[in-house]
């Protein structure tokens, strides 16, 4: 029964790893009453999940996921938490192709949009990429294309059981730990990760979770703009970075003053629905699109190069990302992914 764990949380106590193993079994059991599962998630949200609890949830849930049989070594996941509600183009999804065009393998894990009109899965589908490929195909797709998308529902089938509970809580405006978990549940367990975080206060949590999960190198980033925070590395203002390097955590501000980036405003980066965003991405990769959008995509790809150690300096990484676009290699990465999945 969940009730004892709910009461434990309401007393302010943290859950242990054995607690979380039991709790996950109950949360993902369709026979458990929805109100009891919702009460537990409300109580956890009320207490606030610590990094140790979040990491334990990730590890337990990954044990229940389907493995894509991809080696974690050398691969990076690029993603955002969503939730900044600015409706920008799909920057991390587009940066996947730029990064792959630089020769760095990308294993992106994601889903359809929740707070946006166009999530990563939606825009990839509109780009002609088949998103629901079988897990046993993932390694071959990565080998052929240099990048692969892992569609969350294919790898986490047990999550269907919690969907009605999450829907109920979403309708009442209550966030849950599952909102935090999305960027952390890549079943390939990548060695490297770049995660955009919409809430600045969550950066220390994500960095500590990355450390606990054993990421070799990972950045949790929060960009600034005059209109508010972004779950991306920003070309409109400074970006706060909490990074994990070999078990140590560092905090820094990423400045772009010395980069050849043109002035832009948030409106320049706005997106639309999946089809509109797909056209925008193709235009950028073909070299004919918006300069502002191309530059923020290149900047985020550049940071992926820094995370993986493919480059050591931001200026050189940015130029390499721009060259991935101008040379056509980023577009070819998209075309390879189309061919490999269809």
Short mmCIF file of C-alpha atoms in Angstrom, two decimals:
data_model
loop_
_atom_site.label_atom_id
_atom_site.label_comp_id
_atom_site.label_asym_id
_atom_site.label_seq_id
_atom_site.Cartn_x
_atom_site.Cartn_y
_atom_site.Cartn_z
CA UNK A 1 0.00 0.00 0.00
CA UNK A 2 1.13 3.52 -0.80
CA UNK A 3 -0.42 5.14 2.26
CA UNK A 4 2.54 4.54 4.64
CA UNK A 5 4.93 6.11 2.13
CA UNK A 6 2.58 9.05 1.62
CA UNK A 7 2.51 9.64 5.37
CA UNK A 8 6.30 9.33 5.54
CA UNK A 9 6.63 12.11 2.98
CA UNK A 10 4.11 14.29 4.78
CA UNK A 11 6.23 13.97 7.93
CA UNK A 12 9.13 15.45 5.96
CA UNK A 13 11.19 12.25 5.80
CA UNK A 14 13.07 11.16 2.68
CA UNK A 15 12.38 7.88 0.90
CA UNK A 16 15.04 5.18 0.92
CA UNK A 17 16.06 3.17 -2.14
CA UNK A 18 14.00 0.15 -0.94
CA UNK A 19 11.06 2.52 -0.38
CA UNK A 20 11.34 3.76 -3.94
CA UNK A 21 11.54 0.24 -5.37
CA UNK A 22 8.27 -0.60 -3.62
CA UNK A 23 6.68 2.73 -4.54
CA UNK A 24 7.48 2.31 -8.24
CA UNK A 25 5.86 -1.12 -8.26
CA UNK A 26 2.72 0.39 -6.75
CA UNK A 27 2.65 3.52 -8.92
CA UNK A 28 2.93 1.41 -12.07
CA UNK A 29 0.24 -1.03 -10.96
CA UNK A 30 -3.04 -0.29 -12.74
CA UNK A 31 -4.88 -2.10 -9.96
CA UNK A 32 -3.83 0.54 -7.44
CA UNK A 33 -6.53 3.20 -6.99
CA UNK A 34 -5.84 6.42 -8.86
CA UNK A 35 -6.63 8.63 -5.81
CA UNK A 36 -4.03 6.83 -3.67
CA UNK A 37 -1.36 7.15 -6.34
CA UNK A 38 -2.25 10.81 -6.84
CA UNK A 39 -2.03 11.44 -3.08
CA UNK A 40 1.46 9.96 -3.00
CA UNK A 41 2.66 12.14 -5.88
CA UNK A 42 1.13 15.23 -4.26
CA UNK A 43 2.94 14.42 -1.02
CA UNK A 44 6.26 13.93 -2.81
CA UNK A 45 5.79 17.23 -4.63
CA UNK A 46 4.90 18.91 -1.35
CA UNK A 47 8.05 17.69 0.39
CA UNK A 48 10.23 18.16 -2.66
CA UNK A 49 12.27 15.30 -4.07
CA UNK A 50 15.96 15.40 -3.24
CA UNK A 51 18.68 14.47 -5.70
CA UNK A 52 19.14 11.07 -4.07
CA UNK A 53 15.45 10.31 -4.39
CA UNK A 54 15.33 11.48 -8.02
CA UNK A 55 18.39 9.39 -8.91
CA UNK A 56 16.86 6.34 -7.22
CA UNK A 57 13.60 6.79 -9.15
CA UNK A 58 15.62 7.01 -12.37
CA UNK A 59 17.60 3.86 -11.62
CA UNK A 60 14.53 1.85 -10.60
CA UNK A 61 12.50 3.00 -13.60
CA UNK A 62 15.37 2.31 -16.00
CA UNK A 63 15.45 -1.26 -14.69
CA UNK A 64 11.89 -1.53 -15.99
CA UNK A 65 12.69 0.04 -19.37
CA UNK A 66 13.59 -1.72 -22.61
CA UNK A 67 17.27 -1.44 -23.48
CA UNK A 68 18.25 -0.28 -26.97
CA UNK A 69 21.48 -2.32 -26.67
CA UNK A 70 23.65 0.72 -27.40
CA UNK A 71 26.96 1.16 -25.62
CA UNK A 72 26.88 4.31 -23.42
CA UNK A 73 30.50 5.11 -24.30
CA UNK A 74 30.95 8.24 -26.39
CA UNK A 75 27.26 9.04 -26.90
CA UNK A 76 25.44 12.21 -25.86
CA UNK A 77 21.79 13.00 -25.23
CA UNK A 78 20.65 16.56 -25.93
CA UNK A 79 17.31 17.57 -24.52
CA UNK A 80 15.32 20.19 -22.67
CA UNK A 81 12.91 19.90 -19.79
CA UNK A 82 10.31 21.96 -21.64
CA UNK A 83 8.10 24.22 -19.63
CA UNK A 84 9.56 27.62 -20.51
CA UNK A 85 6.37 28.27 -22.53
CA UNK A 86 8.10 30.52 -25.05
CA UNK A 87 7.14 28.32 -28.01
CA UNK A 88 10.58 28.34 -29.62
CA UNK A 89 11.63 26.17 -32.53
CA UNK A 90 12.96 22.73 -31.61
CA UNK A 91 16.50 23.79 -30.85
CA UNK A 92 17.85 20.65 -29.18
CA UNK A 93 16.30 18.44 -31.86
CA UNK A 94 17.91 20.48 -34.64
CA UNK A 95 21.22 20.59 -32.79
CA UNK A 96 21.23 16.77 -32.84
CA UNK A 97 21.91 16.86 -36.57
CA UNK A 98 24.56 19.56 -36.28
CA UNK A 99 26.33 17.59 -33.55
CA UNK A 100 26.11 14.36 -35.54
CA UNK A 101 27.47 16.26 -38.54
CA UNK A 102 30.53 16.99 -36.41
CA UNK A 103 31.06 13.26 -35.91
CA UNK A 104 29.73 13.04 -32.35
CA UNK A 105 27.09 10.28 -31.96
CA UNK A 106 23.77 11.50 -30.53
CA UNK A 107 21.19 9.26 -28.87
CA UNK A 108 18.23 11.52 -28.17
CA UNK A 109 15.43 10.29 -25.94
CA UNK A 110 12.13 12.15 -26.04
CA UNK A 111 8.41 12.28 -26.53
CA UNK A 112 5.65 14.31 -28.09
CA UNK A 113 5.02 17.86 -26.93
CA UNK A 114 3.29 18.53 -23.63
CA UNK A 115 3.71 22.26 -23.02
CA UNK A 116 4.49 23.09 -26.66
CA UNK A 117 2.75 22.62 -29.99
CA UNK A 118 5.74 20.67 -31.25
CA UNK A 119 7.80 18.28 -29.14
CA UNK A 120 10.93 16.57 -30.39
CA UNK A 121 9.01 13.51 -31.57
CA UNK A 122 6.45 15.67 -33.37
CA UNK A 123 8.99 17.64 -35.36
CA UNK A 124 11.07 14.56 -36.21
CA UNK A 125 7.94 12.90 -37.56
CA UNK A 126 7.22 16.01 -39.63
CA UNK A 127 10.81 15.85 -40.90
CA UNK A 128 10.13 12.39 -42.30
CA UNK A 129 11.89 10.45 -39.56
CA UNK A 130 10.06 7.35 -38.36
CA UNK A 131 10.00 7.73 -34.57
CA UNK A 132 8.48 4.43 -33.43
CA UNK A 133 11.25 2.13 -34.59
CA UNK A 134 11.82 -1.02 -32.53
CA UNK A 135 14.44 -0.94 -29.76
CA UNK A 136 16.42 -3.69 -31.48
CA UNK A 137 16.88 -1.38 -34.49
CA UNK A 138 18.40 1.48 -32.51
CA UNK A 139 22.05 0.41 -32.66
CA UNK A 140 21.92 -0.12 -36.43
CA UNK A 141 20.22 3.25 -36.97
CA UNK A 142 22.91 4.95 -34.88
CA UNK A 143 25.62 3.19 -36.86
CA UNK A 144 24.10 4.26 -40.19
CA UNK A 145 23.06 7.81 -39.32
CA UNK A 146 25.33 8.93 -36.49
CA UNK A 147 22.23 9.77 -34.47
CA UNK A 148 19.07 8.04 -33.32
CA UNK A 149 15.85 9.02 -31.58
CA UNK A 150 14.48 6.82 -28.80
CA UNK A 151 10.72 7.41 -28.59
CA UNK A 152 9.89 7.21 -24.89
CA UNK A 153 6.68 5.14 -25.14
CA UNK A 154 8.58 2.36 -26.97
CA UNK A 155 11.13 2.11 -24.16
CA UNK A 156 8.96 2.73 -21.10
CA UNK A 157 5.79 0.68 -21.73
CA UNK A 158 5.02 0.48 -18.00
CA UNK A 159 4.40 4.24 -17.93
CA UNK A 160 0.99 3.69 -19.50
CA UNK A 161 -0.24 2.66 -16.06
CA UNK A 162 0.60 6.03 -14.51
CA UNK A 163 -0.88 8.12 -17.36
CA UNK A 164 -4.37 8.54 -15.81
CA UNK A 165 -2.80 9.70 -12.54
CA UNK A 166 -0.56 12.23 -14.28
CA UNK A 167 -3.53 13.46 -16.33
CA UNK A 168 -5.57 14.01 -13.17
CA UNK A 169 -2.77 15.95 -11.49
CA UNK A 170 -2.03 17.97 -14.62
CA UNK A 171 -5.66 19.03 -14.79
CA UNK A 172 -5.45 20.36 -11.24
CA UNK A 173 -2.14 22.09 -11.98
CA UNK A 174 0.02 19.87 -9.78
CA UNK A 175 3.47 19.02 -11.17
CA UNK A 176 4.97 15.66 -10.24
CA UNK A 177 8.36 14.01 -10.09
CA UNK A 178 7.67 12.66 -13.59
CA UNK A 179 8.09 16.21 -14.89
CA UNK A 180 11.66 16.11 -13.55
CA UNK A 181 12.41 12.59 -14.74
CA UNK A 182 11.89 13.03 -18.48
CA UNK A 183 15.42 14.23 -19.37
CA UNK A 184 16.97 11.60 -17.10
CA UNK A 185 15.35 8.41 -18.38
CA UNK A 186 17.32 7.76 -21.56
CA UNK A 187 17.48 3.93 -21.61
CA UNK A 188 20.85 4.04 -23.40
CA UNK A 189 22.33 5.58 -20.22
CA UNK A 190 24.55 8.00 -22.19
CA UNK A 191 28.02 8.86 -20.98
CA UNK A 192 27.44 12.52 -21.86
CA UNK A 193 24.41 14.79 -21.58
CA UNK A 194 23.38 18.39 -22.28
CA UNK A 195 20.06 19.23 -20.62
CA UNK A 196 18.29 22.55 -20.86
CA UNK A 197 16.35 23.37 -17.68
CA UNK A 198 13.54 25.94 -17.68
CA UNK A 199 13.73 26.62 -13.92
CA UNK A 200 17.03 28.12 -12.75
CA UNK A 201 16.50 26.76 -9.23
CA UNK A 202 16.57 23.18 -10.56
CA UNK A 203 20.11 23.36 -11.97
CA UNK A 204 21.82 22.16 -8.75
CA UNK A 205 19.38 19.26 -8.51
CA UNK A 206 19.99 18.10 -12.08
CA UNK A 207 23.76 18.42 -11.70
CA UNK A 208 23.76 16.33 -8.53
CA UNK A 209 21.50 13.72 -10.14
CA UNK A 210 23.86 13.53 -13.13
CA UNK A 211 26.73 12.96 -10.70
CA UNK A 212 24.85 10.25 -8.82
CA UNK A 213 23.93 8.54 -12.10
CA UNK A 214 27.59 8.42 -13.06
CA UNK A 215 27.56 10.67 -16.11
CA UNK A 216 31.16 11.20 -17.19
CA UNK A 217 30.38 14.74 -18.30
CA UNK A 218 27.02 16.51 -18.23
CA UNK A 219 25.75 20.07 -18.32
CA UNK A 220 22.50 21.38 -16.91
CA UNK A 221 21.94 24.78 -18.52
CA UNK A 222 19.51 27.66 -18.15
CA UNK A 223 19.62 30.48 -20.67
CA UNK A 224 18.49 34.05 -20.12
CA UNK A 225 16.57 36.42 -22.35
CA UNK A 226 14.92 39.79 -21.67
CA UNK A 227 11.58 37.96 -21.77
CA UNK A 228 12.51 35.23 -19.29
CA UNK A 229 14.45 32.01 -18.89
CA UNK A 230 15.00 29.36 -21.57
CA UNK A 231 15.62 25.63 -21.39
CA UNK A 232 18.41 26.15 -23.94
CA UNK A 233 21.85 27.70 -24.16
CA UNK A 234 20.91 31.28 -25.03
CA UNK A 235 22.10 33.67 -27.72
CA UNK A 236 19.99 36.43 -26.12
CA UNK A 237 21.84 36.65 -22.80
CA UNK A 238 24.07 34.71 -20.43
CA UNK A 239 23.59 31.02 -19.72
CA UNK A 240 24.09 29.52 -16.28
CA UNK A 241 25.81 26.15 -16.41
CA UNK A 242 26.07 23.53 -13.68
CA UNK A 243 28.39 20.90 -15.09
CA UNK A 244 29.59 17.53 -13.90
CA UNK A 245 33.10 16.45 -14.84
CA UNK A 246 34.37 13.10 -13.57
CA UNK A 247 32.37 13.26 -10.36
CA UNK A 248 32.93 16.93 -9.53
CA UNK A 249 30.36 19.71 -9.99
CA UNK A 250 31.24 23.18 -11.28
CA UNK A 251 29.12 26.30 -11.75
CA UNK A 252 29.79 28.99 -14.32
CA UNK A 253 28.29 31.62 -16.59
CA UNK A 254 28.65 31.01 -20.30
CA UNK A 255 29.26 34.26 -22.11
CA UNK A 256 28.84 34.70 -25.86
CA UNK A 257 30.36 38.18 -26.16
CA UNK A 258 33.36 36.95 -28.15
CA UNK A 259 31.34 34.80 -30.54
CA UNK A 260 30.25 36.03 -33.99
CA UNK A 261 26.58 36.04 -33.00
CA UNK A 262 24.22 38.65 -34.46
CA UNK A 263 21.84 40.56 -32.17
CA UNK A 264 18.41 38.93 -31.93
CA UNK A 265 15.22 39.02 -29.91
CA UNK A 266 13.08 36.19 -28.59
CA UNK A 267 10.51 36.69 -31.35
CA UNK A 268 13.19 35.70 -33.89
CA UNK A 269 13.34 32.24 -32.32
CA UNK A 270 9.61 31.54 -32.11
CA UNK A 271 8.25 28.38 -33.65
CA UNK A 272 4.87 27.07 -34.66
CA UNK A 273 3.38 23.63 -35.09
CA UNK A 274 5.41 20.56 -35.98
CA UNK A 275 5.18 21.07 -39.74
CA UNK A 276 6.20 24.73 -39.48
CA UNK A 277 9.12 23.90 -37.21
CA UNK A 278 10.23 21.10 -39.52
CA UNK A 279 10.35 23.54 -42.44
CA UNK A 280 12.37 25.96 -40.31
CA UNK A 281 14.86 23.25 -39.36
CA UNK A 282 15.31 22.16 -42.98
CA UNK A 283 15.81 25.76 -44.10
CA UNK A 284 18.52 26.23 -41.48
CA UNK A 285 20.26 22.98 -42.38
CA UNK A 286 20.08 23.90 -46.07
CA UNK A 287 21.77 27.22 -45.28
CA UNK A 288 18.84 29.43 -46.25
CA UNK A 289 17.06 29.88 -42.94
CA UNK A 290 16.93 32.48 -40.20
CA UNK A 291 20.35 33.61 -39.00
CA UNK A 292 19.12 33.92 -35.41
CA UNK A 293 17.74 30.37 -35.38
CA UNK A 294 20.83 28.95 -37.08
CA UNK A 295 23.08 30.59 -34.52
CA UNK A 296 21.22 29.34 -31.44
CA UNK A 297 21.16 25.83 -32.92
CA UNK A 298 24.89 26.05 -33.63
CA UNK A 299 25.59 27.37 -30.13
CA UNK A 300 23.75 24.48 -28.51
CA UNK A 301 25.55 22.00 -30.76
CA UNK A 302 28.83 23.69 -29.84
CA UNK A 303 28.12 23.05 -26.18
CA UNK A 304 27.54 19.38 -27.00
CA UNK A 305 31.04 19.32 -28.46
CA UNK A 306 32.40 20.79 -25.22
CA UNK A 307 30.49 18.30 -23.07
CA UNK A 308 31.90 15.34 -24.99
CA UNK A 309 35.42 16.76 -25.17
CA UNK A 310 35.33 16.93 -28.97
CA UNK A 311 36.34 20.59 -28.55
CA UNK A 312 37.93 22.41 -25.61
CA UNK A 313 37.05 26.04 -26.36
CA UNK A 314 33.63 27.53 -27.07
CA UNK A 315 34.80 29.71 -29.96
CA UNK A 316 36.30 26.77 -31.84
CA UNK A 317 33.30 24.60 -31.03
CA UNK A 318 30.91 27.24 -32.37
CA UNK A 319 32.85 27.56 -35.63
CA UNK A 320 32.88 23.78 -36.01
CA UNK A 321 29.12 23.63 -35.48
CA UNK A 322 28.56 26.41 -38.02
CA UNK A 323 30.75 24.52 -40.48
CA UNK A 324 28.67 21.37 -39.93
CA UNK A 325 25.74 23.38 -41.29
CA UNK A 326 27.52 25.25 -44.08
CA UNK A 327 29.22 22.09 -45.38
CA UNK A 328 25.92 20.20 -45.60
CA UNK A 329 27.00 17.54 -43.11
CA UNK A 330 24.22 18.43 -40.66
CA UNK A 331 21.62 18.11 -43.43
CA UNK A 332 23.16 14.81 -44.47
CA UNK A 333 22.80 13.57 -40.87
CA UNK A 334 19.06 14.28 -41.12
CA UNK A 335 18.84 12.55 -44.49
CA UNK A 336 20.72 9.53 -43.14
CA UNK A 337 18.31 9.29 -40.22
CA UNK A 338 15.36 9.48 -42.61
CA UNK A 339 16.77 6.64 -44.70
CA UNK A 340 17.77 4.52 -41.72
CA UNK A 341 14.31 4.66 -40.14
CA UNK A 342 12.14 4.16 -43.23
#
